[in-house]
Coordinates of C-alpha atoms in Angstrom, one line a residue:
M21 CA 0.0 0.0 0.0
N22 CA 1.4 3.4 -1.0
L23 CA 0.3 6.3 1.1
N24 CA -0.7 9.6 -0.5
I25 CA 0.6 12.7 1.1
K26 CA -0.9 16.0 -0.2
G27 CA -1.2 14.5 -3.7
Y28 CA 2.2 12.8 -3.7
Q29 CA 3.0 9.1 -3.2
A30 CA 4.9 8.4 0.0
S31 CA 7.4 6.3 -1.9
D32 CA 8.2 9.1 -4.3
L33 CA 8.8 11.5 -1.4
I34 CA 11.1 9.0 0.2
K35 CA 13.2 8.8 -3.0
I36 CA 13.4 12.6 -3.1
I37 CA 14.3 12.8 0.6
V38 CA 17.1 10.2 0.2
Y39 CA 18.4 12.1 -2.8
L40 CA 18.4 15.4 -0.9
L41 CA 20.1 13.9 2.1
S42 CA 22.8 12.2 -0.1
I43 CA 23.7 15.5 -1.8
C44 CA 23.8 17.3 1.6
Y45 CA 26.0 14.6 3.0
L46 CA 28.4 15.1 0.1
S47 CA 28.4 18.8 0.6
Y48 CA 28.3 19.1 4.4
G49 CA 29.1 15.7 5.8
I50 CA 32.5 15.0 4.3
A51 CA 35.3 17.0 5.9
D52 CA 38.1 16.2 3.4
R53 CA 38.5 14.6 0.0
V54 CA 40.8 12.1 1.6
Q55 CA 37.5 10.3 2.8
I56 CA 37.2 8.6 -0.6
F57 CA 35.1 5.7 0.5
E58 CA 32.6 7.9 2.2
F59 CA 32.4 10.0 -0.9
W60 CA 31.9 7.0 -3.2
L61 CA 29.1 5.8 -0.9
G62 CA 27.4 9.2 -1.0
I63 CA 27.7 9.5 -4.7
A64 CA 26.5 6.0 -5.3
I65 CA 23.3 6.7 -3.3
A66 CA 22.8 10.0 -5.0
F67 CA 23.2 8.5 -8.5
A68 CA 20.9 5.6 -7.6
C69 CA 18.2 8.1 -6.6
Y70 CA 18.9 10.1 -9.7
F71 CA 18.5 7.2 -12.1
T72 CA 15.3 6.2 -10.3
L73 CA 13.8 9.7 -10.3
I74 CA 14.4 10.4 -14.0
N75 CA 13.0 7.1 -15.1
D76 CA 9.9 7.2 -12.8
R77 CA 7.1 9.0 -14.8
H78 CA 4.7 8.8 -11.9
I79 CA 6.5 11.6 -10.2
S80 CA 5.2 15.0 -11.4
N81 CA 7.6 17.2 -13.4
R82 CA 6.8 20.1 -11.0
L83 CA 8.0 18.2 -8.0
I84 CA 11.2 17.1 -9.6
F85 CA 11.8 20.6 -10.9
R86 CA 11.4 22.1 -7.5
T87 CA 13.7 19.4 -6.0
S88 CA 16.4 20.3 -8.5
I89 CA 16.3 24.0 -7.6
F90 CA 15.8 23.4 -3.9
I91 CA 18.9 21.2 -3.5
R92 CA 21.1 23.9 -5.1
F93 CA 19.9 26.4 -2.5
L94 CA 20.2 23.8 0.3
I95 CA 24.0 23.6 -0.1
L96 CA 24.5 27.4 -0.4
F97 CA 26.4 27.6 2.9
S98 CA 28.6 24.5 2.4
F99 CA 32.4 24.8 1.8
P100 CA 34.0 23.3 -1.3
I101 CA 35.6 20.0 -0.4
L102 CA 36.6 18.4 -3.6
S103 CA 38.5 21.3 -5.1
D104 CA 40.9 23.9 -3.8
D105 CA 40.5 26.3 -6.7
V106 CA 38.4 28.6 -4.6
Y107 CA 41.5 29.9 -2.8
R108 CA 42.9 31.2 -6.1
F109 CA 39.5 32.6 -7.1
I110 CA 39.3 34.8 -4.0
W111 CA 43.0 35.7 -4.2
D112 CA 42.5 37.0 -7.8
G113 CA 39.6 39.0 -6.5
Q114 CA 41.7 40.5 -3.7
L115 CA 44.3 41.6 -6.3
L116 CA 41.6 43.3 -8.3
H117 CA 40.4 45.2 -5.2
Q118 CA 44.0 46.5 -4.8
G119 CA 44.1 47.6 -8.5
I120 CA 46.6 44.8 -9.3
N121 CA 46.3 42.9 -12.6
P122 CA 45.9 39.2 -11.7
F123 CA 47.5 38.2 -15.1
G124 CA 50.6 40.2 -14.3
Y125 CA 51.9 38.6 -11.1
Q126 CA 52.3 35.2 -9.5
P127 CA 50.9 34.9 -5.9
A128 CA 54.5 34.0 -4.8
D129 CA 55.6 37.5 -5.9
F130 CA 53.7 39.1 -3.0
I131 CA 54.9 36.8 -0.2
Q132 CA 58.5 37.9 0.2
N133 CA 57.3 41.4 1.2
P134 CA 53.6 40.9 2.1
A135 CA 51.4 44.0 2.3
A136 CA 48.5 44.3 4.8
W137 CA 46.0 43.0 2.3
V138 CA 47.8 39.8 1.5
D139 CA 45.9 36.7 2.9
I140 CA 48.6 34.2 3.9
F141 CA 45.8 31.6 4.5
L142 CA 44.7 31.8 0.9
F143 CA 48.3 31.5 -0.3
N144 CA 49.1 28.5 1.8
N145 CA 46.0 26.6 0.5
M146 CA 46.0 27.4 -3.2
N147 CA 47.4 24.9 -5.7
S148 CA 48.9 27.5 -8.0
P149 CA 51.2 29.9 -6.1
D150 CA 53.8 29.9 -8.8
Y151 CA 51.6 30.4 -11.8
Y152 CA 50.0 33.4 -13.4
S153 CA 46.2 33.5 -13.5
V154 CA 44.5 31.8 -16.4
Y155 CA 40.9 32.8 -15.6
P156 CA 39.2 35.0 -18.2
P157 CA 37.3 38.3 -17.6
V158 CA 33.9 36.9 -16.7
N159 CA 35.4 34.8 -14.0
Q160 CA 37.4 37.8 -12.8
L161 CA 34.2 39.7 -12.3
A162 CA 32.9 37.0 -9.9
F163 CA 36.3 36.9 -8.2
Y164 CA 36.1 40.6 -7.6
L165 CA 32.6 40.3 -6.1
S166 CA 33.8 37.4 -3.9
A167 CA 36.5 39.5 -2.3
I168 CA 34.1 42.3 -1.2
P169 CA 33.8 40.8 2.4
G170 CA 37.5 41.2 2.8
K171 CA 40.4 39.2 4.3
G172 CA 39.4 36.5 6.8
N173 CA 35.7 36.2 5.6
L174 CA 36.2 33.0 3.6
L175 CA 32.7 31.6 3.9
A176 CA 31.1 34.9 2.9
S177 CA 33.3 35.0 -0.2
V178 CA 32.3 31.4 -1.0
V179 CA 28.6 32.2 -0.7
I180 CA 29.0 35.1 -3.1
L181 CA 30.8 32.9 -5.6
R182 CA 28.2 30.2 -5.2
S183 CA 25.3 32.6 -5.7
F184 CA 26.9 33.8 -8.9
I185 CA 27.3 30.3 -10.3
L186 CA 24.0 29.1 -8.9
L187 CA 22.1 31.8 -10.9
F188 CA 23.8 30.7 -14.1
D189 CA 23.2 27.0 -13.3
V190 CA 19.4 27.7 -12.8
G191 CA 19.6 29.6 -16.1
N192 CA 21.0 26.4 -17.7
I193 CA 18.0 24.5 -16.6
I194 CA 15.7 27.1 -18.0
L195 CA 17.5 27.3 -21.4
I196 CA 17.6 23.5 -21.7
K197 CA 13.9 23.5 -21.2
K198 CA 13.3 26.2 -23.8
L199 CA 15.5 24.4 -26.3
L200 CA 13.7 21.1 -25.7
N201 CA 10.4 22.8 -26.4
H202 CA 11.8 24.4 -29.6
Y203 CA 13.0 21.0 -30.8
Q204 CA 9.7 19.4 -29.7
K205 CA 11.4 17.0 -27.4
D206 CA 10.2 15.6 -24.1
E207 CA 10.5 18.4 -21.6
R208 CA 11.3 15.9 -18.9
L209 CA 14.7 15.3 -20.5
V210 CA 15.8 18.5 -18.7
F211 CA 16.2 16.5 -15.6
L212 CA 19.1 14.6 -17.1
Y213 CA 21.0 17.8 -16.3
A214 CA 19.0 19.4 -13.5
L215 CA 19.1 16.4 -11.1
N216 CA 22.6 15.0 -12.0
P217 CA 24.5 14.7 -8.7
L218 CA 27.9 15.6 -10.2
V219 CA 26.5 18.7 -11.8
I220 CA 25.2 19.9 -8.5
I221 CA 28.3 18.9 -6.5
E222 CA 30.8 20.4 -8.9
F223 CA 29.0 23.5 -10.1
T224 CA 27.0 24.8 -7.2
G225 CA 29.1 22.9 -4.6
N226 CA 32.7 23.2 -5.8
L227 CA 32.3 26.5 -7.7
H228 CA 33.4 25.6 -11.2
F229 CA 32.8 28.1 -13.9
E230 CA 32.0 25.6 -16.6
A231 CA 28.4 26.3 -15.5
V232 CA 28.7 29.9 -16.7
M233 CA 30.3 28.7 -20.0
I234 CA 27.5 26.3 -20.6
F235 CA 24.9 29.0 -20.0
F236 CA 26.4 31.4 -22.5
T237 CA 26.8 28.6 -25.0
L238 CA 23.2 27.6 -24.7
L239 CA 22.2 31.2 -24.9
F240 CA 24.3 31.5 -28.1
V241 CA 22.4 28.6 -29.6
W242 CA 19.1 30.1 -28.6
M243 CA 19.9 33.4 -30.2
L244 CA 20.9 31.7 -33.4
L245 CA 17.6 29.9 -33.5
K246 CA 15.9 33.3 -33.2
N247 CA 18.1 34.8 -35.9
R248 CA 19.5 37.4 -33.5
W249 CA 23.0 37.3 -34.9
I250 CA 24.6 40.1 -32.9
L251 CA 23.2 38.8 -29.6
A252 CA 24.4 35.3 -30.5
A253 CA 27.9 36.6 -31.1
I254 CA 27.9 38.5 -27.8
S255 CA 26.7 35.3 -26.0
L256 CA 29.5 33.3 -27.6
A257 CA 32.1 36.0 -26.6
L258 CA 30.9 35.8 -23.0
A259 CA 31.2 32.0 -23.2
I260 CA 34.8 32.3 -24.4
C261 CA 35.5 34.8 -21.7
S262 CA 34.2 32.4 -19.1
K263 CA 36.5 29.6 -20.4
L264 CA 38.4 29.8 -23.7
L265 CA 37.1 26.4 -25.0
P266 CA 34.0 27.6 -26.9
I267 CA 36.2 29.3 -29.5
I268 CA 36.3 25.8 -31.1
F269 CA 32.5 26.0 -31.8
I270 CA 32.8 28.8 -34.4
P271 CA 33.6 26.5 -37.5
L272 CA 30.4 24.6 -36.8
L273 CA 28.5 27.7 -37.9
I274 CA 29.6 27.3 -41.5
K275 CA 27.1 24.5 -42.1
K276 CA 24.5 26.1 -40.0
V277 CA 24.4 29.7 -41.3
G278 CA 26.9 29.9 -44.1
L279 CA 30.4 31.3 -44.5
K280 CA 29.5 35.0 -44.6
K281 CA 27.4 35.0 -41.5
T282 CA 30.0 32.9 -39.7
I283 CA 32.7 35.5 -40.5
F284 CA 30.2 38.2 -39.3
I285 CA 29.6 36.4 -36.0
G286 CA 33.3 35.6 -35.6
L287 CA 34.3 39.2 -36.1
I288 CA 31.8 40.5 -33.5
T289 CA 32.7 37.7 -31.1
G290 CA 36.4 38.6 -31.4
F291 CA 35.7 42.3 -30.9
V292 CA 33.6 41.7 -27.8
C293 CA 36.3 39.4 -26.4
L294 CA 38.9 42.1 -27.1
L295 CA 36.8 44.6 -25.2
L296 CA 36.5 42.3 -22.2
F297 CA 40.2 41.5 -22.1
L298 CA 41.2 45.1 -22.7
P299 CA 41.3 46.2 -19.1
F300 CA 43.8 43.4 -18.4
I301 CA 46.1 44.0 -21.3
H302 CA 48.8 46.5 -20.6
S303 CA 52.0 45.1 -22.0
E304 CA 53.4 42.3 -24.2
K305 CA 54.7 40.7 -21.1
L306 CA 51.2 40.2 -19.8
L307 CA 50.2 38.2 -22.9
L308 CA 53.4 36.1 -22.5
N309 CA 52.5 35.5 -18.8
F310 CA 49.0 34.2 -19.8
K311 CA 50.5 32.1 -22.6
E312 CA 53.1 30.7 -20.2
S313 CA 50.5 29.5 -17.8
L314 CA 48.4 27.9 -20.5
N315 CA 51.5 26.1 -21.9
L316 CA 52.4 24.9 -18.4
Y317 CA 48.8 23.6 -17.9
Y318 CA 48.6 21.8 -21.2
G319 CA 52.2 20.6 -21.4
K320 CA 53.1 19.6 -17.9
F321 CA 50.0 18.6 -15.9
E322 CA 48.2 15.3 -16.2
F323 CA 45.0 13.9 -14.5
N324 CA 42.7 11.1 -15.5
G325 CA 43.6 11.1 -19.2
S326 CA 42.5 8.1 -21.3
F327 CA 44.6 7.9 -24.4
Y328 CA 47.2 9.9 -22.6
Q329 CA 47.6 7.1 -20.0
L330 CA 48.1 4.6 -22.9
F331 CA 50.7 6.8 -24.7
R332 CA 52.5 7.5 -21.4
T333 CA 52.8 3.7 -20.7
I334 CA 54.1 3.1 -24.2
G335 CA 56.5 6.0 -23.7
W336 CA 57.9 4.6 -20.5
E337 CA 58.6 1.3 -22.3
I338 CA 60.4 3.1 -25.2
Y339 CA 62.2 6.0 -23.5
N340 CA 62.3 4.9 -19.9
Y341 CA 60.7 8.2 -18.8
N342 CA 57.4 10.0 -19.2
P343 CA 57.6 11.8 -22.6
I344 CA 54.7 14.2 -21.8
A345 CA 56.0 16.9 -24.3
K346 CA 55.9 14.4 -27.2
T347 CA 52.7 12.8 -26.0
S348 CA 51.0 16.2 -25.8
K349 CA 51.8 17.0 -29.4
L350 CA 50.4 13.6 -30.5
L351 CA 47.2 14.2 -28.5
I352 CA 46.8 17.7 -30.0
A353 CA 47.1 16.2 -33.5
L354 CA 44.5 13.6 -32.7
T355 CA 42.2 16.2 -31.2
L356 CA 42.5 18.5 -34.3
A357 CA 41.7 15.5 -36.6
G358 CA 38.6 14.7 -34.5
F359 CA 37.6 18.4 -34.7
I360 CA 37.9 18.5 -38.4
I361 CA 35.8 15.3 -38.8
T362 CA 33.2 16.8 -36.5
Y363 CA 33.0 20.0 -38.5
I364 CA 32.4 18.0 -41.6
K365 CA 30.1 15.3 -40.3
S366 CA 28.0 17.1 -37.7
K367 CA 24.3 17.2 -38.5
N368 CA 23.3 20.1 -36.2
L369 CA 24.9 22.6 -33.9
L370 CA 24.2 21.0 -30.6
E371 CA 25.3 17.6 -31.7
G372 CA 28.4 19.1 -33.2
I373 CA 29.2 20.8 -29.9
F374 CA 28.6 17.6 -28.0
W375 CA 31.1 15.7 -30.1
L376 CA 33.7 18.5 -30.0
I377 CA 33.5 18.4 -26.2
F378 CA 33.8 14.6 -26.1
I379 CA 36.9 14.6 -28.4
Y380 CA 38.5 17.4 -26.4
N381 CA 38.2 15.4 -23.2
I382 CA 38.9 11.9 -24.6
F383 CA 42.2 13.0 -26.0
G384 CA 43.0 15.3 -23.0
A385 CA 45.9 14.7 -20.6
I386 CA 43.7 16.5 -17.9
V387 CA 40.1 15.4 -17.5
H388 CA 38.7 16.7 -14.3
P389 CA 35.2 15.5 -13.4
W390 CA 33.6 18.9 -14.1
Y391 CA 35.1 19.1 -17.6
I392 CA 32.7 16.5 -18.9
L393 CA 29.6 18.0 -17.5
F394 CA 29.0 19.9 -20.7
L395 CA 28.2 16.5 -22.2
V396 CA 25.5 16.1 -19.5
A397 CA 24.0 19.5 -20.4
L398 CA 23.8 18.5 -24.1
S399 CA 22.6 14.9 -23.5
P400 CA 18.9 15.9 -23.7
F401 CA 19.5 17.0 -27.3
V402 CA 21.4 13.9 -28.7
K403 CA 20.5 10.2 -28.8
W404 CA 23.6 9.2 -26.9
R405 CA 23.6 8.7 -23.1
F406 CA 27.3 7.8 -22.5
G407 CA 27.9 11.3 -21.2
I408 CA 25.5 10.6 -18.3
V409 CA 27.2 7.3 -17.6
W410 CA 30.6 9.0 -17.7
S411 CA 29.4 11.5 -15.1
L412 CA 29.1 8.5 -12.7
L413 CA 32.2 6.6 -13.8
I414 CA 34.5 9.7 -13.6
C415 CA 33.8 9.9 -9.8
L416 CA 36.4 7.1 -9.6
S417 CA 39.1 9.7 -10.4
Y418 CA 38.6 11.4 -7.0
Y419 CA 40.7 8.5 -5.6
T420 CA 43.8 10.5 -6.7
Y421 CA 43.2 13.1 -4.0
S422 CA 42.8 10.6 -1.2
T423 CA 46.5 9.7 -1.5
R424 CA 49.5 11.7 -0.1
P425 CA 51.3 12.6 -2.3
Y426 CA 48.7 12.5 -5.0
Q427 CA 48.9 9.2 -6.9
E428 CA 46.6 8.1 -9.7
S429 CA 45.3 4.5 -9.8
I430 CA 45.9 3.1 -13.3
V431 CA 43.4 0.3 -12.4
L432 CA 40.6 2.8 -11.7
V433 CA 41.4 4.7 -14.9
I434 CA 41.2 1.5 -16.9
I435 CA 37.9 0.6 -15.2
E436 CA 36.5 4.1 -15.9
Y437 CA 37.4 4.3 -19.5
G438 CA 36.8 0.5 -20.2
L439 CA 33.2 0.8 -18.9
L440 CA 32.7 4.1 -20.8
M441 CA 33.9 2.7 -24.1
G442 CA 31.9 -0.5 -23.6
F443 CA 28.7 1.5 -23.1
L444 CA 29.5 3.8 -26.0
I445 CA 30.0 0.8 -28.3
Y446 CA 26.8 -0.7 -27.0
E447 CA 24.9 2.5 -27.9
V448 CA 26.4 2.6 -31.3
W449 CA 25.8 -1.0 -32.3
N450 CA 22.5 -1.6 -30.5
P451 CA 20.4 1.5 -31.1
S452 CA 17.1 -0.3 -30.9
K453 CA 18.0 -1.8 -27.5
T454 CA 18.9 1.7 -26.1
Q455 CA 15.7 3.4 -27.3
K456 CA 14.4 3.6 -23.7
L457 CA 17.7 5.2 -22.6
K458 CA 17.3 7.9 -25.3
T459 CA 14.0 9.1 -23.9
T460 CA 14.9 8.9 -20.2
L461 CA 18.4 7.9 -18.9

């Protein structure tokens, strides 16, 4: 017997309560990312509830929608546990409040002779004290706002950052819903993104600005559909100025709107980007600093790469050391080849963006969990569901942070990508058997 409470089935409410509690546990209950087994337990429960909720059509859309918004506000006052990027965010904001260009100096430059405003606590906890900032102008605006409470008010700064990202993430839900209606798709597919535990934990919880990039990219697509070319270009520029990655979407427009309009949109996008970067550009050295940090990031760092791990293993066998410089060049070549194929073969804009993001990550040396959440945002518009599955599997990568010093588990990487590729192949070769997955999971 299933009790009815104010029009809702008791069993449905229990599912939602367990879902809410699991997300709250992941946000408030885990003190450190060293607690990997506690994290995996919480994430497993959250995803189990997620898969149940999105596949249960007896639960009203209104109730699920309210749940997806409520949980984001419920973790408003939690502190980021799974990422230490927040310390650099607030540091950059403090620099801006002092009239100092965050692209012009490394944090370590201020420690030898610290001024009164220098927050030693932030410096000691950030992961990039010897690198120039690589965060574009839209991010810097949020950082500036986060530093308003001043030195020593860390939680207040976090709440400001979270409020900024939360608004854009709610905007993502609204835009996905609008686009689904435009394409005459099942509106319920929005919950693939809205309820996804990793989306909530990494965007609202751990303050990653991919949520802002996704918003402006979706807005860009929406404006294109409405033939509002200038607003589309401005939206794309804001996406690029949230994270540089969306610049790779521009060639997709050639098939969508033609070469002339693509050039027109590209020129306006470039002009707006220049305007937004202009306050930070004062010298040639500044551009070199930014380029140096990007080169360091893409040429020296590694985390949870798939093909990268394979090439690194082969490199060790041949050279007896990790040839990351050579491996990076090979991965870039494969990525560019994949991009070109996508530009030629893509059937529509959203599907093209989906595959560009997948190619970028599958050949990347660095694949943090929040990097692949763009695939989750686009999953409602494509027939593939491996992006959803990846959002669960990639949680295995958090194991790296549970070790001191950090040490990746090659076994877990193999499990993650082995299962991912297995599911992808299953989707490609058995489309009829995955039809149910295409409408729900």
